[in-house]
Short mmCIF file of C-alpha atoms (C1' of nucleotides) in Angstrom, two decimals:
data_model
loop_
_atom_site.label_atom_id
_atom_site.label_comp_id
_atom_site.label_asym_id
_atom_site.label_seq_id
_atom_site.Cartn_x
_atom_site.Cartn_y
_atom_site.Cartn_z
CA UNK L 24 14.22 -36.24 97.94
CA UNK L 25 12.47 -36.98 101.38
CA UNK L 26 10.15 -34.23 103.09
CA UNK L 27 11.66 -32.26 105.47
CA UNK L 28 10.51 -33.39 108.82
CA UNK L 29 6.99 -32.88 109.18
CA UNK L 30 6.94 -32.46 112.73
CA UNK L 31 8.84 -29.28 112.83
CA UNK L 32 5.07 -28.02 110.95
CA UNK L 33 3.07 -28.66 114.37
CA UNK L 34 6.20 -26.89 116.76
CA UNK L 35 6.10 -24.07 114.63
CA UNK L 36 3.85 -20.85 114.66
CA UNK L 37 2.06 -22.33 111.86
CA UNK L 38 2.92 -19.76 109.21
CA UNK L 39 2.31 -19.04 105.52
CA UNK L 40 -0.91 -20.29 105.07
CA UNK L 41 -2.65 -20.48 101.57
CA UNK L 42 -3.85 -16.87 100.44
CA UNK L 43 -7.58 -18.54 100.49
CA UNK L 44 -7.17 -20.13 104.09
CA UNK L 45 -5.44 -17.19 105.64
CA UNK L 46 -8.26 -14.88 104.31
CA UNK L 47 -11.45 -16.84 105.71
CA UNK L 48 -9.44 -17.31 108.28
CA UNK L 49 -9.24 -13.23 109.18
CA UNK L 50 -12.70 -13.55 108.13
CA UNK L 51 -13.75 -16.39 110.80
CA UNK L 52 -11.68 -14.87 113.76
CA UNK L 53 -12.82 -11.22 112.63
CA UNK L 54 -16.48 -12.37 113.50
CA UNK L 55 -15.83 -13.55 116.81
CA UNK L 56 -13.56 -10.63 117.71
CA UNK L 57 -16.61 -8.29 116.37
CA UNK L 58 -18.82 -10.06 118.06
CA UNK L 59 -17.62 -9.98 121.46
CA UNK L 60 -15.68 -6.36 121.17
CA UNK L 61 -18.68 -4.65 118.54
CA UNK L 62 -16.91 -3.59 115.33
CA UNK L 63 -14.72 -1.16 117.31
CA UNK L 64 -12.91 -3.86 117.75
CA UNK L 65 -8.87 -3.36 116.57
CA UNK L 66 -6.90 -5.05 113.86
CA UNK L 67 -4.47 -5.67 116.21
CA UNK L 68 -6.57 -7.73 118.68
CA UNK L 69 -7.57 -9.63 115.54
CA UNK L 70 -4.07 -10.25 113.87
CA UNK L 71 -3.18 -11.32 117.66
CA UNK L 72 -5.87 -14.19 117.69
CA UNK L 73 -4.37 -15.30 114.09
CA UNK L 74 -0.80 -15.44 115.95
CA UNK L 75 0.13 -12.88 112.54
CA UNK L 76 1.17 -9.07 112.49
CA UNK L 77 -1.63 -6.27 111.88
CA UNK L 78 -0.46 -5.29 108.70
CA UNK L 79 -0.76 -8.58 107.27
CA UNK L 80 -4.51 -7.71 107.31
CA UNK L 81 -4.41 -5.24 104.14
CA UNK L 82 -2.68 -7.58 101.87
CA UNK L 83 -6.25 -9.33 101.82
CA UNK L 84 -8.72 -7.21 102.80
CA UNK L 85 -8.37 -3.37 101.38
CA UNK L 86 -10.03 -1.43 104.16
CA UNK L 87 -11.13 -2.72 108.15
CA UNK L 88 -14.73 -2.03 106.57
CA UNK L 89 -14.40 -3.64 103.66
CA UNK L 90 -13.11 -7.15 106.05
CA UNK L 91 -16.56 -5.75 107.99
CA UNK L 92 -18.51 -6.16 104.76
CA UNK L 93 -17.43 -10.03 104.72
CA UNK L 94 -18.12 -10.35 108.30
CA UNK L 95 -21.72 -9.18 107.62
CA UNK L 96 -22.40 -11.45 104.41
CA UNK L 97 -21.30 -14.54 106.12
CA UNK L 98 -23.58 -13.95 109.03
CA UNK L 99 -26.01 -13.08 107.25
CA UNK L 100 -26.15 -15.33 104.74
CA UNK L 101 -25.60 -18.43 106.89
CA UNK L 102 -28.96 -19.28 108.19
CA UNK L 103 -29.79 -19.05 105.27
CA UNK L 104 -28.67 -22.33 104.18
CA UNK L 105 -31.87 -23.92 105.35
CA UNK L 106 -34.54 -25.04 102.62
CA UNK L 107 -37.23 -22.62 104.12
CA UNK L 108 -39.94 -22.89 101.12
CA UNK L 109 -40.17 -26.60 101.14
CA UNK L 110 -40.08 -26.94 104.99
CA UNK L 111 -43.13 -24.30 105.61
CA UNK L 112 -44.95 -24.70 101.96
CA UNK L 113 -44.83 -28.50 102.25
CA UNK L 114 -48.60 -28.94 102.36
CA UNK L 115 -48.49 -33.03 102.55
CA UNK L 116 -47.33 -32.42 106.68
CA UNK L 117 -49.71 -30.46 109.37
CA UNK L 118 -49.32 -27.00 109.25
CA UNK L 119 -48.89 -27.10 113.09
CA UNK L 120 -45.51 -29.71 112.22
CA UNK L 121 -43.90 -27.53 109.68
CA UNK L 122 -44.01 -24.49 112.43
CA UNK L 123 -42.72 -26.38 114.87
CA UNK L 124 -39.68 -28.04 112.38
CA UNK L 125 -39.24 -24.93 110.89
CA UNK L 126 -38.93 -22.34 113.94
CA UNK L 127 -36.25 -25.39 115.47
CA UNK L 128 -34.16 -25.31 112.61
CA UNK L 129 -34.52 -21.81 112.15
CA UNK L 130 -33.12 -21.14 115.93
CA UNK L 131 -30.56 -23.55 115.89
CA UNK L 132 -29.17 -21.40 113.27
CA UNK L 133 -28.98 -18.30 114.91
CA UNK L 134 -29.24 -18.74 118.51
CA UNK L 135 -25.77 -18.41 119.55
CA UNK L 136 -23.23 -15.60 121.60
CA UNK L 137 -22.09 -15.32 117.81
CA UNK L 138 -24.91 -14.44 115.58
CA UNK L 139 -27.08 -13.11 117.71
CA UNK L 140 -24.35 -9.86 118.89
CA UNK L 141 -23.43 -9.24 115.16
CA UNK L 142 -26.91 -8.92 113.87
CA UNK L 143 -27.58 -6.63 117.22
CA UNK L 144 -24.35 -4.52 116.28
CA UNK L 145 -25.08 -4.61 113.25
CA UNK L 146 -28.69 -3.84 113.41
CA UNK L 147 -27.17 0.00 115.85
CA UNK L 148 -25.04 0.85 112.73
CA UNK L 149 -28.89 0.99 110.20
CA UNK L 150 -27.17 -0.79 107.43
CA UNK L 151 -28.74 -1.25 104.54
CA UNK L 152 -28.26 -5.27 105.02
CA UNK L 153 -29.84 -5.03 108.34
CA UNK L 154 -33.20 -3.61 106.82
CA UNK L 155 -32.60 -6.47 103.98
CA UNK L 156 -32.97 -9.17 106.47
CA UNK L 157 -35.46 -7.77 108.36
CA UNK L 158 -37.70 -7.73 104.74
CA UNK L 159 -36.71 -10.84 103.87
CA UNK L 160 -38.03 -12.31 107.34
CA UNK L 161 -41.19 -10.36 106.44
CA UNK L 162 -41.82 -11.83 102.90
CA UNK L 163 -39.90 -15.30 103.03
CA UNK L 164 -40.88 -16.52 106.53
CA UNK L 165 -43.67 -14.53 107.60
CA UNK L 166 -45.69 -13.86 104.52
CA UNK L 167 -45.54 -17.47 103.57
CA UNK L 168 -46.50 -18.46 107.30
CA UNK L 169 -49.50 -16.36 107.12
CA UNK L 170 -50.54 -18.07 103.89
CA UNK L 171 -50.28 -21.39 104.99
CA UNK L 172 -52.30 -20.65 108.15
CA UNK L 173 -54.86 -18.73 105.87
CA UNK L 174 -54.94 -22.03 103.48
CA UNK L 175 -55.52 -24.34 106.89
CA UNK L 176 -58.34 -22.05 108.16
CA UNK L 177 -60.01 -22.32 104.78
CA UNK L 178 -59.83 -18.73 103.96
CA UNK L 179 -59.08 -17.51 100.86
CA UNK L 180 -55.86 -16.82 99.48
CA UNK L 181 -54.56 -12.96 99.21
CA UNK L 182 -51.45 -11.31 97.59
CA UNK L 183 -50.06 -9.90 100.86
CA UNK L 184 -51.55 -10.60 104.13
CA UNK L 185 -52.99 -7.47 105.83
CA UNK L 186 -51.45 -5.23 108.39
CA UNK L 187 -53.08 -6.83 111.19
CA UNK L 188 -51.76 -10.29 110.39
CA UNK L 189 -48.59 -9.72 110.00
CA UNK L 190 -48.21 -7.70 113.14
CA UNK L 191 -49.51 -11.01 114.53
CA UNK L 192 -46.76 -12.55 113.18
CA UNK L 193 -43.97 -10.49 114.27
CA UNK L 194 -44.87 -10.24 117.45
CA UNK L 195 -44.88 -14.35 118.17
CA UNK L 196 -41.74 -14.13 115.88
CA UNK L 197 -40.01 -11.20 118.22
CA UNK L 198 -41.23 -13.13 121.32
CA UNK L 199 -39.27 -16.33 120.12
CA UNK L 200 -36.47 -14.21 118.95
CA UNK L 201 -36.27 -12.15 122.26
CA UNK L 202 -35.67 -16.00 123.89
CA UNK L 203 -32.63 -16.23 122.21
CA UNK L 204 -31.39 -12.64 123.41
CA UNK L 205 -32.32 -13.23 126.96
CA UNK L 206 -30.08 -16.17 127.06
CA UNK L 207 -27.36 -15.72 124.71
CA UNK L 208 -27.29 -11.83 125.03
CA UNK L 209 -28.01 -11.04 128.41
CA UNK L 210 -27.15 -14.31 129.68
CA UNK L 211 -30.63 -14.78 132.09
CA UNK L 212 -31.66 -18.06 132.71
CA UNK L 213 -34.46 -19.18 130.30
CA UNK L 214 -36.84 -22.09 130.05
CA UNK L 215 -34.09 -25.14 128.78
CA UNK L 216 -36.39 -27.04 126.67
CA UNK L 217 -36.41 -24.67 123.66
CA UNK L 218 -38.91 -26.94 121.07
CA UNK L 219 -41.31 -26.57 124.40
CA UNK L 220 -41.22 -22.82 124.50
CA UNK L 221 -41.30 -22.87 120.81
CA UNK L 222 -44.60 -25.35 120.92
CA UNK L 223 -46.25 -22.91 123.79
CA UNK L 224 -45.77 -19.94 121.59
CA UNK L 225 -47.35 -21.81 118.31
CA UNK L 226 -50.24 -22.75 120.48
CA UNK L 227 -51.17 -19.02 121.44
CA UNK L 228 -50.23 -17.95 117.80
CA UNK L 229 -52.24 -19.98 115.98
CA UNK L 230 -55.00 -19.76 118.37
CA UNK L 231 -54.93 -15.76 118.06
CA UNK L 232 -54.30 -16.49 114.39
CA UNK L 233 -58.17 -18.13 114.55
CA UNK L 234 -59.55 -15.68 116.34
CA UNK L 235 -58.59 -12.98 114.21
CA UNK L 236 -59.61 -15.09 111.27
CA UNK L 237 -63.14 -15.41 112.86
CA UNK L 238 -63.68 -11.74 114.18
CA UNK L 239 -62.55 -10.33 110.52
CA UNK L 240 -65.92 -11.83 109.40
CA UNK L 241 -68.33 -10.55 112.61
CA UNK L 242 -66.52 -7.02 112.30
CA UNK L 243 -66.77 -5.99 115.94
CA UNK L 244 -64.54 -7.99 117.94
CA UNK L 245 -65.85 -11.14 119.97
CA UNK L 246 -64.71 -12.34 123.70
CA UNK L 247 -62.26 -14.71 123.39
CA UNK L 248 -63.30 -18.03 125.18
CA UNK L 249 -61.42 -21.29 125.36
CA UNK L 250 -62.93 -24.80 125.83
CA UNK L 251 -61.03 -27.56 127.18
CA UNK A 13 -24.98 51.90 136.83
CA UNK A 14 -26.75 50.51 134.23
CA UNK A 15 -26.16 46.94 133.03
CA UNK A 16 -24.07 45.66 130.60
CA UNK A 17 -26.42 45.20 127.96
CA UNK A 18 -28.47 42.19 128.61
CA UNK A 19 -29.09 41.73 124.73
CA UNK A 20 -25.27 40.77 124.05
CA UNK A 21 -26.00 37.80 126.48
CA UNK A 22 -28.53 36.14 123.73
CA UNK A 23 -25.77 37.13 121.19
CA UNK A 24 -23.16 35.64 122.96
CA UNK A 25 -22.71 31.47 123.88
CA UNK A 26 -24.69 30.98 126.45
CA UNK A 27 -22.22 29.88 128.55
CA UNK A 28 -21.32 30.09 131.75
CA UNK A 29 -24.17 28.07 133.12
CA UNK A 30 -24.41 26.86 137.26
CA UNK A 31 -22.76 24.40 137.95
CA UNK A 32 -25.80 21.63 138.23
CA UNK A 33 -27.51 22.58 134.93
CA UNK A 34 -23.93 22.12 133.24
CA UNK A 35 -23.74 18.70 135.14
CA UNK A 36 -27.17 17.69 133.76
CA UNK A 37 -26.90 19.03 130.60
CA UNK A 38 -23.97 16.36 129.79
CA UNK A 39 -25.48 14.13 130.80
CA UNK A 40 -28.54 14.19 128.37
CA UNK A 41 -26.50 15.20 125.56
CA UNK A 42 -24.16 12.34 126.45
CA UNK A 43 -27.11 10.16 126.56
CA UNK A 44 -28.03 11.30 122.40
CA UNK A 45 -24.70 11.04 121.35
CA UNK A 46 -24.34 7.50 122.89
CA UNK A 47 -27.46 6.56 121.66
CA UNK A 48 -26.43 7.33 118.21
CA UNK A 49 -22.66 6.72 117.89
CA UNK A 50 -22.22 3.99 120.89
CA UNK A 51 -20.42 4.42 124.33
CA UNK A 52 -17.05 4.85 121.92
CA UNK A 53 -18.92 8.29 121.32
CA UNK A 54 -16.08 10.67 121.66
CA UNK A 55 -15.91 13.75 124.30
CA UNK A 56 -14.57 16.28 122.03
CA UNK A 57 -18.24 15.30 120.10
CA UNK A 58 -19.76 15.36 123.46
CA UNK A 59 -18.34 18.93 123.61
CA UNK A 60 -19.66 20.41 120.74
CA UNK A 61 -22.91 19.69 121.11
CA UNK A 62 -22.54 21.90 124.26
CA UNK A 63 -20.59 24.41 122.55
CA UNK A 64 -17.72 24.16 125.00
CA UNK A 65 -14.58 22.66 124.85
CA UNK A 66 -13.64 19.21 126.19
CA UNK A 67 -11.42 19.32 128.76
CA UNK A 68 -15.00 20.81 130.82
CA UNK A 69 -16.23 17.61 130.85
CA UNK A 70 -13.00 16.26 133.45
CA UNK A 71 -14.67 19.53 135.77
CA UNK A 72 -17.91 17.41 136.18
CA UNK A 73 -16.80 14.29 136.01
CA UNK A 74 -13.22 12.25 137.27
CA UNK A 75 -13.66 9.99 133.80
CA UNK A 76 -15.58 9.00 130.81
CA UNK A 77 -16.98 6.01 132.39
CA UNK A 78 -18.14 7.95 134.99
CA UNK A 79 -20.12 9.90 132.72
CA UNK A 80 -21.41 6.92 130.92
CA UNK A 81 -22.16 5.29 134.31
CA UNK A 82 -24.90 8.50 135.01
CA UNK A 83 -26.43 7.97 131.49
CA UNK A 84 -26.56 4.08 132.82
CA UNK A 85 -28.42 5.40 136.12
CA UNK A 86 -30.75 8.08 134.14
CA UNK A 87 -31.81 5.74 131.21
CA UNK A 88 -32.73 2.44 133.42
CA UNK A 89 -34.61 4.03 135.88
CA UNK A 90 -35.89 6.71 133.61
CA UNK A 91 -39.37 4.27 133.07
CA UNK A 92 -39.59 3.03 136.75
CA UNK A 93 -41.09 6.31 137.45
CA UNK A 94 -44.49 5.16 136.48
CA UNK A 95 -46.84 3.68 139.25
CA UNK A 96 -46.47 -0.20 138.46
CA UNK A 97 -47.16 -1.91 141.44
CA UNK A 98 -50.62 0.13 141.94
CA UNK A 99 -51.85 0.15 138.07
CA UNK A 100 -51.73 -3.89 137.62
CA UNK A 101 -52.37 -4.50 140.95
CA UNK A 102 -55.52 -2.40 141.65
CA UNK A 103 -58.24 -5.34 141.44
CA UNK A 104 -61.12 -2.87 141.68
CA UNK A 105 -60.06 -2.61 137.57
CA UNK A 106 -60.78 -5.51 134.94
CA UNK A 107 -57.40 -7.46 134.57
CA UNK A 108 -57.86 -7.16 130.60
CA UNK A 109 -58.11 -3.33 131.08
CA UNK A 110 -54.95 -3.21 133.66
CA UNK A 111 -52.85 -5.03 131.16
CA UNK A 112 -53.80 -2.76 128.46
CA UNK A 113 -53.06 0.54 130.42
CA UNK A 114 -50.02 -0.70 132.05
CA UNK A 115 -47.93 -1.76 128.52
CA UNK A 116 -49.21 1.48 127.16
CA UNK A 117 -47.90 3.52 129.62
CA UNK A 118 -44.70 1.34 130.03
CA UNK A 119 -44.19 1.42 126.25
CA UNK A 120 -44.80 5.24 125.72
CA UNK A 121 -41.90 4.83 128.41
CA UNK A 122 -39.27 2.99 126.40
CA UNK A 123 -40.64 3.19 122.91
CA UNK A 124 -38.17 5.86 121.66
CA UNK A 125 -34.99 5.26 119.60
CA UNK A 126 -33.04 6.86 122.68
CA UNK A 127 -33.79 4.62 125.41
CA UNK A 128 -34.22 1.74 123.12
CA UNK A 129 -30.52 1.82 121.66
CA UNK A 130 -28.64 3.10 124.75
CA UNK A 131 -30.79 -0.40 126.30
CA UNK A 132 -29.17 -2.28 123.56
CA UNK A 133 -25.75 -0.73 123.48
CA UNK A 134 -25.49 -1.43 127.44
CA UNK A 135 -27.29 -5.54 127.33
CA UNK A 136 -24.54 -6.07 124.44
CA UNK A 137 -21.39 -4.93 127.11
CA UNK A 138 -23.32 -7.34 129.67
CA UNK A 139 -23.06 -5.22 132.67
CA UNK A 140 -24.91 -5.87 135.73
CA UNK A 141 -27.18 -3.02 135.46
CA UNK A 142 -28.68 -4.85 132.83
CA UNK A 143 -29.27 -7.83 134.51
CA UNK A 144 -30.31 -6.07 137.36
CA UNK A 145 -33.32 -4.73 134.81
CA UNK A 146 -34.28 -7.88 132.74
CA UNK A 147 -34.13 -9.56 136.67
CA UNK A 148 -36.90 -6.10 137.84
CA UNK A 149 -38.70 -7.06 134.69
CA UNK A 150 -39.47 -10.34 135.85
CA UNK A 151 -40.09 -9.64 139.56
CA UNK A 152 -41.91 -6.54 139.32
CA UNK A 153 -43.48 -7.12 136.11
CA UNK A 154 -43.99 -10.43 134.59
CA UNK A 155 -44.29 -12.12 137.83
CA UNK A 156 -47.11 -9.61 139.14
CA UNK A 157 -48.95 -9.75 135.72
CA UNK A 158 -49.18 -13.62 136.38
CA UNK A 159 -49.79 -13.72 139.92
CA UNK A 160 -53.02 -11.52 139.06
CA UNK A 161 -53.56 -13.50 136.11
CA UNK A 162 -53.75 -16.66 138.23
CA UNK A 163 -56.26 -14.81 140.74
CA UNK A 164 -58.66 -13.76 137.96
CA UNK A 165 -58.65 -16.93 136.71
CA UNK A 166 -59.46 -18.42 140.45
CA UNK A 167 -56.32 -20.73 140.47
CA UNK A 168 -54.64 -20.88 143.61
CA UNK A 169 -51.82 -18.35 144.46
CA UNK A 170 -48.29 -19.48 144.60
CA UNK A 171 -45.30 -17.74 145.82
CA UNK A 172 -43.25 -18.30 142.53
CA UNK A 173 -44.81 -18.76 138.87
CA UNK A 174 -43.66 -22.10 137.36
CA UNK A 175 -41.25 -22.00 134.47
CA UNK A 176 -43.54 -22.29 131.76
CA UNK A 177 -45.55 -19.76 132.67
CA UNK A 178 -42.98 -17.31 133.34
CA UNK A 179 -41.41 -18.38 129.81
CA UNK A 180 -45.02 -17.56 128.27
CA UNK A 181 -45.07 -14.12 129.90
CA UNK A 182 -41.41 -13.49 128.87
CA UNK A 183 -42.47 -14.44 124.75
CA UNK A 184 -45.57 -12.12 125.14
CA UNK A 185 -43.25 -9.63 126.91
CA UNK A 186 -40.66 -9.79 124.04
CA UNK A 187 -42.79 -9.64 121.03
CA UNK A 188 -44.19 -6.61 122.59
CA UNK A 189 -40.81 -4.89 123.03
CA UNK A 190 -39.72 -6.51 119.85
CA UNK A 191 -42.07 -4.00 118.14
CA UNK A 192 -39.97 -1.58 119.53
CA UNK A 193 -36.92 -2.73 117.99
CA UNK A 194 -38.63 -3.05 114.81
CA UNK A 195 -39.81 0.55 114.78
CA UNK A 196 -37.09 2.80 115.89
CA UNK A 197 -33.65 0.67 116.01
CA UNK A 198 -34.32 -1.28 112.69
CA UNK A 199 -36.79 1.59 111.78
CA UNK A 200 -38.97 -0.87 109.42
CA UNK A 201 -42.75 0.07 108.90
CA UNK A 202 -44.65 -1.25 111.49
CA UNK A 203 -48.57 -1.26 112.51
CA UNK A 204 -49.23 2.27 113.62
CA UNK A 205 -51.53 1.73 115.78
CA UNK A 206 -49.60 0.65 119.05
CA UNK A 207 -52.44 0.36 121.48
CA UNK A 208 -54.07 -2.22 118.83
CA UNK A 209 -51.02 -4.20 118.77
CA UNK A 210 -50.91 -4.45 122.72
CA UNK A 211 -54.80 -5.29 122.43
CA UNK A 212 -53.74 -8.24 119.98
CA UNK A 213 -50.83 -9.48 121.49
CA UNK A 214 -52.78 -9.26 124.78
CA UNK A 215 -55.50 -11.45 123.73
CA UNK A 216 -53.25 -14.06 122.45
CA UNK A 217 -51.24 -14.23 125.61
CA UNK A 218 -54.54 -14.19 128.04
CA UNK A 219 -56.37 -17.35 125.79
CA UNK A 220 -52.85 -18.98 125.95
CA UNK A 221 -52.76 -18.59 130.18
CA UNK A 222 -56.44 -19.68 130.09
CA UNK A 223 -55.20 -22.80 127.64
CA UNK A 224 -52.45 -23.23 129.83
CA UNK A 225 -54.18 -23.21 133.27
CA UNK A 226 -56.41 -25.80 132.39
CA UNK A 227 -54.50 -27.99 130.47
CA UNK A 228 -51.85 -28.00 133.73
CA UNK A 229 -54.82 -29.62 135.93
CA UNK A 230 -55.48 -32.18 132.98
CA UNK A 231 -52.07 -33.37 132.47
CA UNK A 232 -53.29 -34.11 128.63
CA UNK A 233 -52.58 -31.00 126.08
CA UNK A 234 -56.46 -30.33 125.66
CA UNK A 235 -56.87 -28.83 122.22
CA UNK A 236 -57.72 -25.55 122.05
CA UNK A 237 -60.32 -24.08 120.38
CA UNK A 238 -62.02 -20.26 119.98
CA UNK A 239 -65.68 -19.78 120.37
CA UNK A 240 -66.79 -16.28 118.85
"C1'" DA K 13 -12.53 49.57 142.28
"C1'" DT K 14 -10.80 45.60 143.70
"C1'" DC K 15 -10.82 40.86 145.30
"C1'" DT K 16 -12.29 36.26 144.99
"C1'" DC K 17 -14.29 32.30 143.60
"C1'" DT K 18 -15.60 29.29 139.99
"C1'" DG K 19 -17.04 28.13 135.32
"C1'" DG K 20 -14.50 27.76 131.19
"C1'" DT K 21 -10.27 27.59 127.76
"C1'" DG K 22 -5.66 26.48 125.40
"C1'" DA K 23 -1.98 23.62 125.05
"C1'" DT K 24 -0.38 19.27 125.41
"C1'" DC K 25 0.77 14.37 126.91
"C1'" DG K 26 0.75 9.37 126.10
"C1'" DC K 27 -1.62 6.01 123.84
"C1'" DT K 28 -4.10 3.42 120.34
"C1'" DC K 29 -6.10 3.39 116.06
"C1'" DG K 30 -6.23 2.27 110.75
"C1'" DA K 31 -3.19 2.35 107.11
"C1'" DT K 32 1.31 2.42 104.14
"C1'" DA K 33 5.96 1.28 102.39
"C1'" DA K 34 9.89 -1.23 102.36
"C1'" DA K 35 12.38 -5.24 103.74
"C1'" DC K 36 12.50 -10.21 104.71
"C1'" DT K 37 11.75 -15.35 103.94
"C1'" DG K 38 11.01 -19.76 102.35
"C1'" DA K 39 8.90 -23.20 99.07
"C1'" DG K 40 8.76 -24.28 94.17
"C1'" DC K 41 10.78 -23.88 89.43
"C1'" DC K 42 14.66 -23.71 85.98
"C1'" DG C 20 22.45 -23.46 93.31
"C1'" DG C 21 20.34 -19.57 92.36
"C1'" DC C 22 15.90 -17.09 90.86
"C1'" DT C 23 11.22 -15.85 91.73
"C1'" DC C 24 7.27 -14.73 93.72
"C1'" DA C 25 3.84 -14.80 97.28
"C1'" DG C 26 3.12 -14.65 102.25
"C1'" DT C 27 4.81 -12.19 106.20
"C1'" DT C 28 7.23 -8.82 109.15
"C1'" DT C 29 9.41 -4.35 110.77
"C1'" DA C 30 9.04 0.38 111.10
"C1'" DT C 31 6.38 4.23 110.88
"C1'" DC C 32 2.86 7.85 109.79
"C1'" DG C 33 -1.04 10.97 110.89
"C1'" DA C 34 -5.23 11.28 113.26
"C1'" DG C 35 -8.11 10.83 117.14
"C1'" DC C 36 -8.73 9.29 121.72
"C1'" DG C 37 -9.09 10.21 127.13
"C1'" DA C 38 -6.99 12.89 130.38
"C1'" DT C 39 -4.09 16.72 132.82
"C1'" DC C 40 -2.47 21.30 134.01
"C1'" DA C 41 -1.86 26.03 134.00
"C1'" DC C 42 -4.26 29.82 132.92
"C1'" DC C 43 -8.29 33.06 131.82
"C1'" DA C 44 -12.55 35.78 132.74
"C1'" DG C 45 -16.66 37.47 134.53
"C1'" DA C 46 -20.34 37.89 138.23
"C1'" DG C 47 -21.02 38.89 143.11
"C1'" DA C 48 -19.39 40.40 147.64
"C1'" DT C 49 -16.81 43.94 150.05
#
DNA sequence: ATCTCTGGTGATCGCTCGATAAACTGAGCC
DNA sequence: GGCTCAGTTTATCGAGCGATCACCAGAGAT
């Protein structure tokens, strides 16, 4: 028995999908509805974008917040993907490389319209997963940055880095993160060459990194002075 | 006659209030509820927290967006009330202790989880009042800091500050505010002391200008280094 | 005491929302 | 060819939304 004209497939609202495609599909579509429209976004507006019915909806996902739920674990998890440890613990490069690599890779992941307005919406709601990521950015990126500069100063090694470090820390990693929300959340025009922006905020990071390595030892704070 | 017992009027709902302290009283409690639950806030919530019933609200204001549009007005220009031009302008003062004063005072501004969300909630429905602020930020702010950042330094004015160094003013900028975020939107432990953080972040971002003032006369990326 | 003006209420409209139940449909199996 | 079962649709519910209108009530002027 021959198929029955292929071609009729592409005219056609292309219908009955697998019960695994059509899901990730409501999934994929639900994050970019979310995104733009913040989770008060309608099932409606989402089964429109699908070119399905609303109802269709609750034969795969039980609740809107449950489809939420998904929307928030794939965002979440996806920059993610990147081998983190071995790029910034990988002592056989130059500390000052790995930053660099690392904070490209890392922005290329979430600097986009997408990610950036979920984790902000999410971030309004204080979900748990929010304060989650926001730890995990704390011990997995800047923890282990801190060590590595501490190991390429020559300093000793310590269990957790002290208060004053890692506020050092997240403030050069907010200042590179608020780049990505001036241009892909309020849409102002920023400095194109991102790896240069990301190279000009290394250089004053690791230089106030030194500093603050120095003055821990003199106790009372020195002058900063720079030599050409 | 005597009056009508005066007591019974601290019994009773206060209501019947004039008509501008109504007016303004919506407005702030419009501005919590939105800061907490969004602009899809409802007005029958909006009402309670008044004690009076909804419809009031359409006796103050023709619509909802309306409303929302005053909590626009009161929130952005809420901070601008603060002397800027004269505090980091005022070269009788040490730049270093300008800088200081001005993002404390400008942070004791905004540093608050209502101003910081309703900011948030209002960048993420890209309206022109928001660009209109990240736009005063950078002409009123960023751009003076640099222009008397330049003079202290004894570099040459210029009517415009070049790219890079706006984009180095904008990082320092948005890891301070980033703090912000951290502390009352995400609501993760941060380092108490606030001035100290400003002091930190300030003397990272005044060695990198130095660093990047002289390297910009070299052409070569002179290594920097910190003398204590 | 009565009138008037205005701040405030009760009832309700039309719409959209998330969610449910029952009916339909078409590809694969016997 | 008819059966089956999974993917999809049609119809609809109850709740909540923004908004409107007619009415109420109390303080101040006369």
């Amino acid at each position: 028995m021959n198929r029955k004209m292929p071609v009729k497939r592409a005219r056609t609202k292309q219908k009955r999908l697998s019960a695994d495609d059509r899901r990730s599909e409501f999934v994929t579509k639900a994050t970019e509805l979310f995104a733009e429209e913040g989770f008060g976004g309608g099932t409606r507006a989402l089964a429109r974008k699908l070119g399905v019915t609303q109802p269709l909806l609750y034969r795969y996902f039980p609740s809107k917040d449950d489809l939420i739920k998904e929307v928030y674990r794939k965002v979440y998890l996806e920059p993610l993907e990147i081998g983190w440890e071995k790029l910034l613990s990988d002592r056989s490069r130059p500390l000052r490389e790995r930053l660099q690599e690392f904070y490209e890779v890392y922005t290329d992941a979430i600097f986009n319209r997408r990610w950036l307005r979920i984790y902000l919406y999410s971030g309004l709601k204080g979900l748990d997963i929010n304060r989650w990521y926001v730890g995990m950015v704390k011990d997995k990126i800047l923890t282990r940055i801190l060590r590595e500069c501490r190991h390429d100063a020559g300093l000793a090694a310590q269990s957790r880095p002290s208060a004053a470090e890692l506020e050092l820390a997240w403030v050069f990693h907010g200042g590179i993160f608020y780049y990505g929300v001036r241009k892909y959340i309020y849409e102002a025009p920023v400095l194109e060459d991102k790896a240069q922006m990301i190279s000009d905020a290394l250089d004053i990071f690791l230089a106030g990194f030194e500093r603050m390595a120095e003055s821990a030892t003199d106790r009372r704070r020195a002058p900063i002075k720079v030599v050409g």
